[in-house]
Coordinates of C-alpha atoms in Angstrom, one line a residue:
M524 CA 329.3 142.4 215.2
I525 CA 326.1 141.8 213.5
S526 CA 326.0 138.1 215.5
R527 CA 322.0 137.2 215.8
F528 CA 320.9 140.0 213.4
F529 CA 322.5 138.6 210.3
T530 CA 319.3 137.1 209.3
Y531 CA 319.2 134.7 206.6
L532 CA 316.3 134.2 204.6
F533 CA 316.5 132.5 201.2
F534 CA 313.7 134.8 202.9
S535 CA 296.5 142.2 198.1
L536 CA 295.0 142.9 200.8
I537 CA 296.7 146.4 200.5
I538 CA 294.5 149.1 202.7
P539 CA 292.4 150.7 200.2
M540 CA 294.0 154.1 201.6
A541 CA 295.2 156.8 199.1
L542 CA 298.7 158.4 200.8
R543 CA 297.1 161.9 200.8
A544 CA 293.8 161.2 202.5
Q545 CA 295.8 159.0 205.5
S546 CA 295.1 159.6 209.0
P547 CA 297.5 161.0 211.4
E548 CA 298.2 157.4 212.8
S549 CA 298.8 156.2 209.4
R550 CA 300.9 159.0 208.1
S551 CA 303.0 158.7 210.9
L552 CA 303.5 154.6 209.8
S553 CA 303.8 155.8 206.7
A554 CA 306.9 158.2 207.6
L555 CA 308.9 155.0 208.7
A556 CA 309.4 154.1 205.2
E557 CA 310.9 157.6 204.9
R558 CA 313.9 156.4 206.6
I559 CA 315.5 155.1 203.7
K560 CA 319.4 155.8 203.1
P561 CA 322.2 153.2 201.6
A562 CA 323.0 150.5 203.5
P563 CA 325.5 151.3 206.4
D564 CA 329.3 150.8 205.5
E565 CA 329.3 147.4 207.8
V566 CA 326.5 145.5 206.1
F567 CA 328.7 146.2 202.6
N568 CA 331.5 145.3 203.6
K569 CA 330.3 141.5 205.0
F570 CA 328.9 141.3 201.5
R571 CA 332.2 142.5 199.9
E572 CA 334.3 140.3 202.0
A573 CA 332.1 137.3 200.8
G574 CA 333.1 138.2 197.0
L575 CA 329.9 139.3 196.3
Q576 CA 329.0 143.2 194.5
P577 CA 326.1 144.5 196.1
V578 CA 325.1 147.9 195.3
D579 CA 322.6 150.4 196.6
H580 CA 319.2 150.5 194.9
V581 CA 316.9 153.6 194.4
L582 CA 313.5 153.6 194.6
T583 CA 310.8 154.4 192.1
A584 CA 307.9 156.2 193.4
K585 CA 306.3 153.1 192.8
E586 CA 308.7 151.2 194.7
K587 CA 307.7 153.6 197.5
D588 CA 304.5 153.6 197.8
K589 CA 304.9 150.1 198.2
V590 CA 307.3 150.5 201.0
A591 CA 304.9 152.8 203.1
K592 CA 302.0 150.3 202.0
A593 CA 304.0 147.7 203.9
F594 CA 305.0 149.5 206.9
N595 CA 301.6 150.7 207.4
M596 CA 300.0 147.1 207.6
L597 CA 302.0 146.4 210.6
S598 CA 300.9 145.6 214.2
P599 CA 300.9 148.2 216.8
L600 CA 303.6 146.6 218.6
H601 CA 305.8 146.9 215.9
S602 CA 305.1 150.4 214.9
K603 CA 305.5 151.7 218.6
I604 CA 309.2 149.8 218.4
L605 CA 310.3 151.0 214.9
K606 CA 308.9 154.5 215.6
Q607 CA 311.6 154.6 218.6
H608 CA 314.5 152.2 217.1
L609 CA 314.9 151.9 213.7
H610 CA 317.3 154.4 212.3
S611 CA 316.9 153.3 208.4
I612 CA 315.8 150.8 205.9
S613 CA 318.0 150.0 202.9
F614 CA 317.8 148.4 199.7
M615 CA 320.7 146.5 197.9
D616 CA 321.3 144.9 194.4
N617 CA 323.0 141.9 194.2
M618 CA 322.0 141.3 197.6
P619 CA 322.6 137.1 198.2
N620 CA 319.9 136.8 201.0
T621 CA 316.3 138.7 201.6
A622 CA 317.0 140.7 204.2
L623 CA 319.5 141.6 207.0
T624 CA 318.8 143.5 210.0
S625 CA 321.5 145.1 212.0
P626 CA 322.3 147.3 215.3
V627 CA 323.9 150.8 214.7
E628 CA 326.3 152.4 216.7
T629 CA 324.3 155.4 218.1
A630 CA 325.9 158.6 220.3
D631 CA 323.5 157.3 223.6
S632 CA 322.6 154.0 224.9
T633 CA 319.8 154.4 222.5
Q634 CA 319.2 151.0 220.3
K635 CA 318.9 152.0 216.5
F636 CA 318.5 149.3 213.9
N637 CA 319.3 149.1 210.3
I638 CA 317.4 147.1 208.2
T639 CA 318.6 146.3 204.8
F640 CA 316.5 144.3 201.9
R641 CA 316.9 142.5 198.4
A642 CA 315.4 145.4 196.6
E643 CA 313.6 142.4 194.4
I644 CA 311.2 141.2 196.9
I645 CA 309.6 144.7 196.4
N646 CA 308.3 143.1 193.5
E647 CA 307.1 139.6 194.4
T648 CA 304.1 138.7 195.7
V649 CA 304.3 136.8 199.6
S650 CA 303.7 133.1 197.4
Q651 CA 306.2 134.1 194.6
W652 CA 308.6 134.8 197.3
A653 CA 307.9 132.1 200.0
T654 CA 307.8 129.1 197.3
W655 CA 311.5 130.6 195.9
K656 CA 312.5 130.4 200.1
E657 CA 310.9 126.8 200.6
N658 CA 312.6 125.5 197.5
S659 CA 315.8 126.8 197.9
Y660 CA 315.9 124.2 200.8
Y661 CA 316.0 120.8 198.7
T662 CA 317.5 119.6 195.6
F663 CA 315.7 118.8 192.4
P664 CA 316.1 114.9 191.0
E665 CA 315.5 114.5 187.5
D666 CA 312.2 113.2 186.6
S667 CA 311.3 113.2 190.5
G668 CA 308.3 114.9 189.5
L669 CA 307.6 116.5 193.0
K670 CA 307.1 120.3 193.0
V671 CA 307.1 122.5 196.5
T672 CA 305.0 125.5 196.8
I673 CA 303.5 127.9 199.3
D674 CA 300.0 129.9 199.1
A675 CA 300.4 132.9 200.7
G676 CA 298.1 135.6 199.0
E677 CA 299.2 138.1 196.7
L678 CA 300.6 140.9 199.0
D679 CA 303.6 141.8 198.2
A680 CA 306.4 139.9 199.6
M681 CA 308.1 143.2 200.9
V682 CA 305.0 142.9 203.7
Y683 CA 306.1 139.5 205.6
V684 CA 309.7 140.2 205.0
L685 CA 309.0 143.5 207.0
I686 CA 306.9 142.0 209.7
H687 CA 309.6 139.3 209.6
E688 CA 312.6 141.9 210.1
A689 CA 310.5 144.0 212.1
T690 CA 309.8 141.1 215.0
H691 CA 314.0 140.8 214.9
V692 CA 313.9 144.5 215.9
V693 CA 310.9 144.7 218.9
D694 CA 312.8 141.2 219.7
A695 CA 316.1 142.9 220.4
V696 CA 314.8 145.9 222.3
L697 CA 312.1 143.8 224.8
A698 CA 313.9 140.8 224.9
L699 CA 311.0 138.5 223.6
T700 CA 313.9 135.5 223.5
P701 CA 316.6 135.2 225.4
H702 CA 319.5 137.6 224.8
S703 CA 322.3 134.6 224.7
F704 CA 324.5 135.6 221.8
E705 CA 326.2 132.0 221.8
S706 CA 324.3 129.5 220.4
D707 CA 324.7 126.6 222.5
T708 CA 324.2 129.0 226.1
V709 CA 321.9 128.0 228.1
A710 CA 320.1 130.9 229.4
A711 CA 317.0 131.6 231.6
P712 CA 314.0 131.0 229.0
T713 CA 311.7 133.6 228.4
A714 CA 308.1 133.0 228.4
F715 CA 308.3 132.1 224.6
T716 CA 311.3 129.8 224.9
R717 CA 310.1 128.2 228.0
G718 CA 308.9 124.3 227.1
I719 CA 310.3 124.7 223.2
W720 CA 313.9 125.9 223.5
H721 CA 316.8 124.5 225.5
A722 CA 319.4 127.0 224.1
A723 CA 319.8 129.6 221.4
N724 CA 319.4 126.9 218.7
V725 CA 318.6 123.7 220.5
P726 CA 315.3 123.1 220.7
E727 CA 313.7 120.8 223.5
K728 CA 314.4 117.1 223.6
A729 CA 310.9 116.8 222.9
F730 CA 311.2 118.7 219.6
I731 CA 314.4 117.1 218.2
S732 CA 313.9 115.2 215.0
P733 CA 316.7 113.2 213.4
L734 CA 314.8 114.0 209.9
L735 CA 314.2 117.6 210.4
A736 CA 318.0 117.6 211.7
T737 CA 319.0 117.3 208.2
T738 CA 317.3 120.1 206.5
R739 CA 318.9 123.3 205.4
F740 CA 318.4 125.1 208.7
R741 CA 320.0 122.1 210.8
S742 CA 322.4 121.0 209.2
R743 CA 323.4 124.2 206.4
K744 CA 322.6 121.5 203.7
Q745 CA 320.0 120.8 201.1
V746 CA 317.9 117.9 200.9
S747 CA 317.1 115.8 198.0
V748 CA 312.4 117.2 197.6
S749 CA 311.8 113.2 197.6
D750 CA 312.2 113.8 201.6
A751 CA 309.4 116.7 201.7
P752 CA 306.5 114.9 202.5
K753 CA 308.4 113.3 205.3
I754 CA 310.0 116.4 206.7
Y755 CA 306.1 118.4 206.6
K756 CA 304.7 115.2 208.8
E757 CA 307.9 115.7 211.2
L758 CA 307.1 119.5 211.3
Q759 CA 303.3 118.5 212.4
K760 CA 304.2 117.2 215.5
T761 CA 306.5 120.4 216.4
P762 CA 305.6 123.6 217.8
F763 CA 307.1 125.4 214.6
A764 CA 305.4 127.3 211.8
S765 CA 307.9 126.7 209.3
L766 CA 311.3 124.7 208.7
Y767 CA 312.8 128.4 209.1
S768 CA 311.6 128.3 212.7
T769 CA 313.8 125.5 213.9
A770 CA 317.0 127.4 213.1
A771 CA 317.2 129.3 216.6
W772 CA 314.7 130.6 219.2
F773 CA 315.0 134.1 217.3
E774 CA 313.7 133.3 213.9
D775 CA 311.3 130.6 215.7
L776 CA 309.5 134.2 217.0
A777 CA 309.8 135.9 213.7
E778 CA 308.2 133.6 211.9
L779 CA 305.5 132.4 214.1
V780 CA 304.9 136.7 214.0
A781 CA 305.0 137.2 210.4
I782 CA 302.8 134.1 209.4
Y783 CA 299.9 134.5 212.5
H784 CA 299.9 138.3 211.4
L785 CA 299.3 137.5 207.8
T786 CA 297.1 135.1 208.2
A787 CA 294.9 136.1 211.2
K788 CA 295.1 139.9 210.8
L789 CA 295.3 140.2 207.3
N790 CA 293.6 137.7 205.9
Q791 CA 295.9 135.8 203.5
P792 CA 296.3 131.9 203.2
F793 CA 299.8 130.2 204.4
R794 CA 299.9 126.8 203.1
V795 CA 302.6 124.8 201.8
S796 CA 301.5 122.0 199.6
V797 CA 303.4 119.1 198.2
K798 CA 302.9 117.8 194.5
Q799 CA 304.4 114.9 192.8
N800 CA 303.1 115.1 189.3
S801 CA 300.4 118.1 189.9
K802 CA 298.8 115.1 192.4
E803 CA 298.9 117.1 196.1
I804 CA 300.8 114.4 198.4
M805 CA 301.2 116.5 201.2
S806 CA 300.0 119.8 202.7
F807 CA 301.0 121.8 205.9
E808 CA 299.5 124.7 207.5
P809 CA 300.6 125.8 210.2
M810 CA 298.5 127.6 211.8
K811 CA 295.7 124.9 211.9
S812 CA 298.6 123.1 214.0
K813 CA 297.1 122.2 217.8
L814 CA 300.8 122.9 218.8
V815 CA 301.7 126.6 217.2
K816 CA 298.2 127.6 218.5
K817 CA 299.1 126.9 221.8
R818 CA 302.0 129.7 221.8
L819 CA 299.8 132.1 220.1
E820 CA 299.2 133.8 223.5
Q821 CA 302.5 135.2 223.3
L822 CA 301.7 137.0 220.5
K823 CA 298.8 139.3 222.5
V824 CA 302.0 142.0 223.4
F825 CA 302.2 143.2 220.0
Y826 CA 298.4 144.0 219.7
D827 CA 297.7 145.3 223.0

């Protein structure tokens, strides 16, 4: 069963280094990008059972180069864990979500994972993809004049999505969040979830908001974009770095790591902006939030 790893993402500072001139460590990281294979049958079947027709995407040389560069931007812990536990990466056309991380059966007890990506993200920037994803949370009534955008820089979207999905692999191996597969089961907290999450998809009472409960990752429904300014104001009262972070504790970890790494390590922005008739009426920068900053101590493990 794919369970928690069936990740629905509705989800440049390019290191100036030619592949032929890479250090041994960089060559090793690039080798991760060479584990490209068609997605496991189980992944194809999941989509086909939903009435979809995904197909394997064969990468061009340019696309392979972008994938290799994305792997070279991972944190030390991501790289270490992926070298040991990444079975394969795959790319699909006609895939409904952005990426999917799923366990792969092995002959021994070694945990192995496949990460499947929607191929279109290779040729999008983080800003383009993140803006599209954020807008999928809302309906847009005619003449509202409202627009939601995210300025996340000009890196390839592959960079952000890979960090997010690689964090799921790290989490699965190191149990940075509790390994409770039942969403409403109360499990012993980890350092990351203590004081933040009551159960896998239930925040502590202090961070439960009736308004945030109406959003897509809490209610599974879109809300009117007219609510967006109020929604981001509510989000600022929580320790969550994005609306997607509110879905479950493992998405919370993946989003926090991805946004932190993008901004603090890759020197990119991450700013949500709500505009009405081209005038900004609300903005949200998670890495400037005091409540979010308090949690960054828990991310040191990715860089030690």
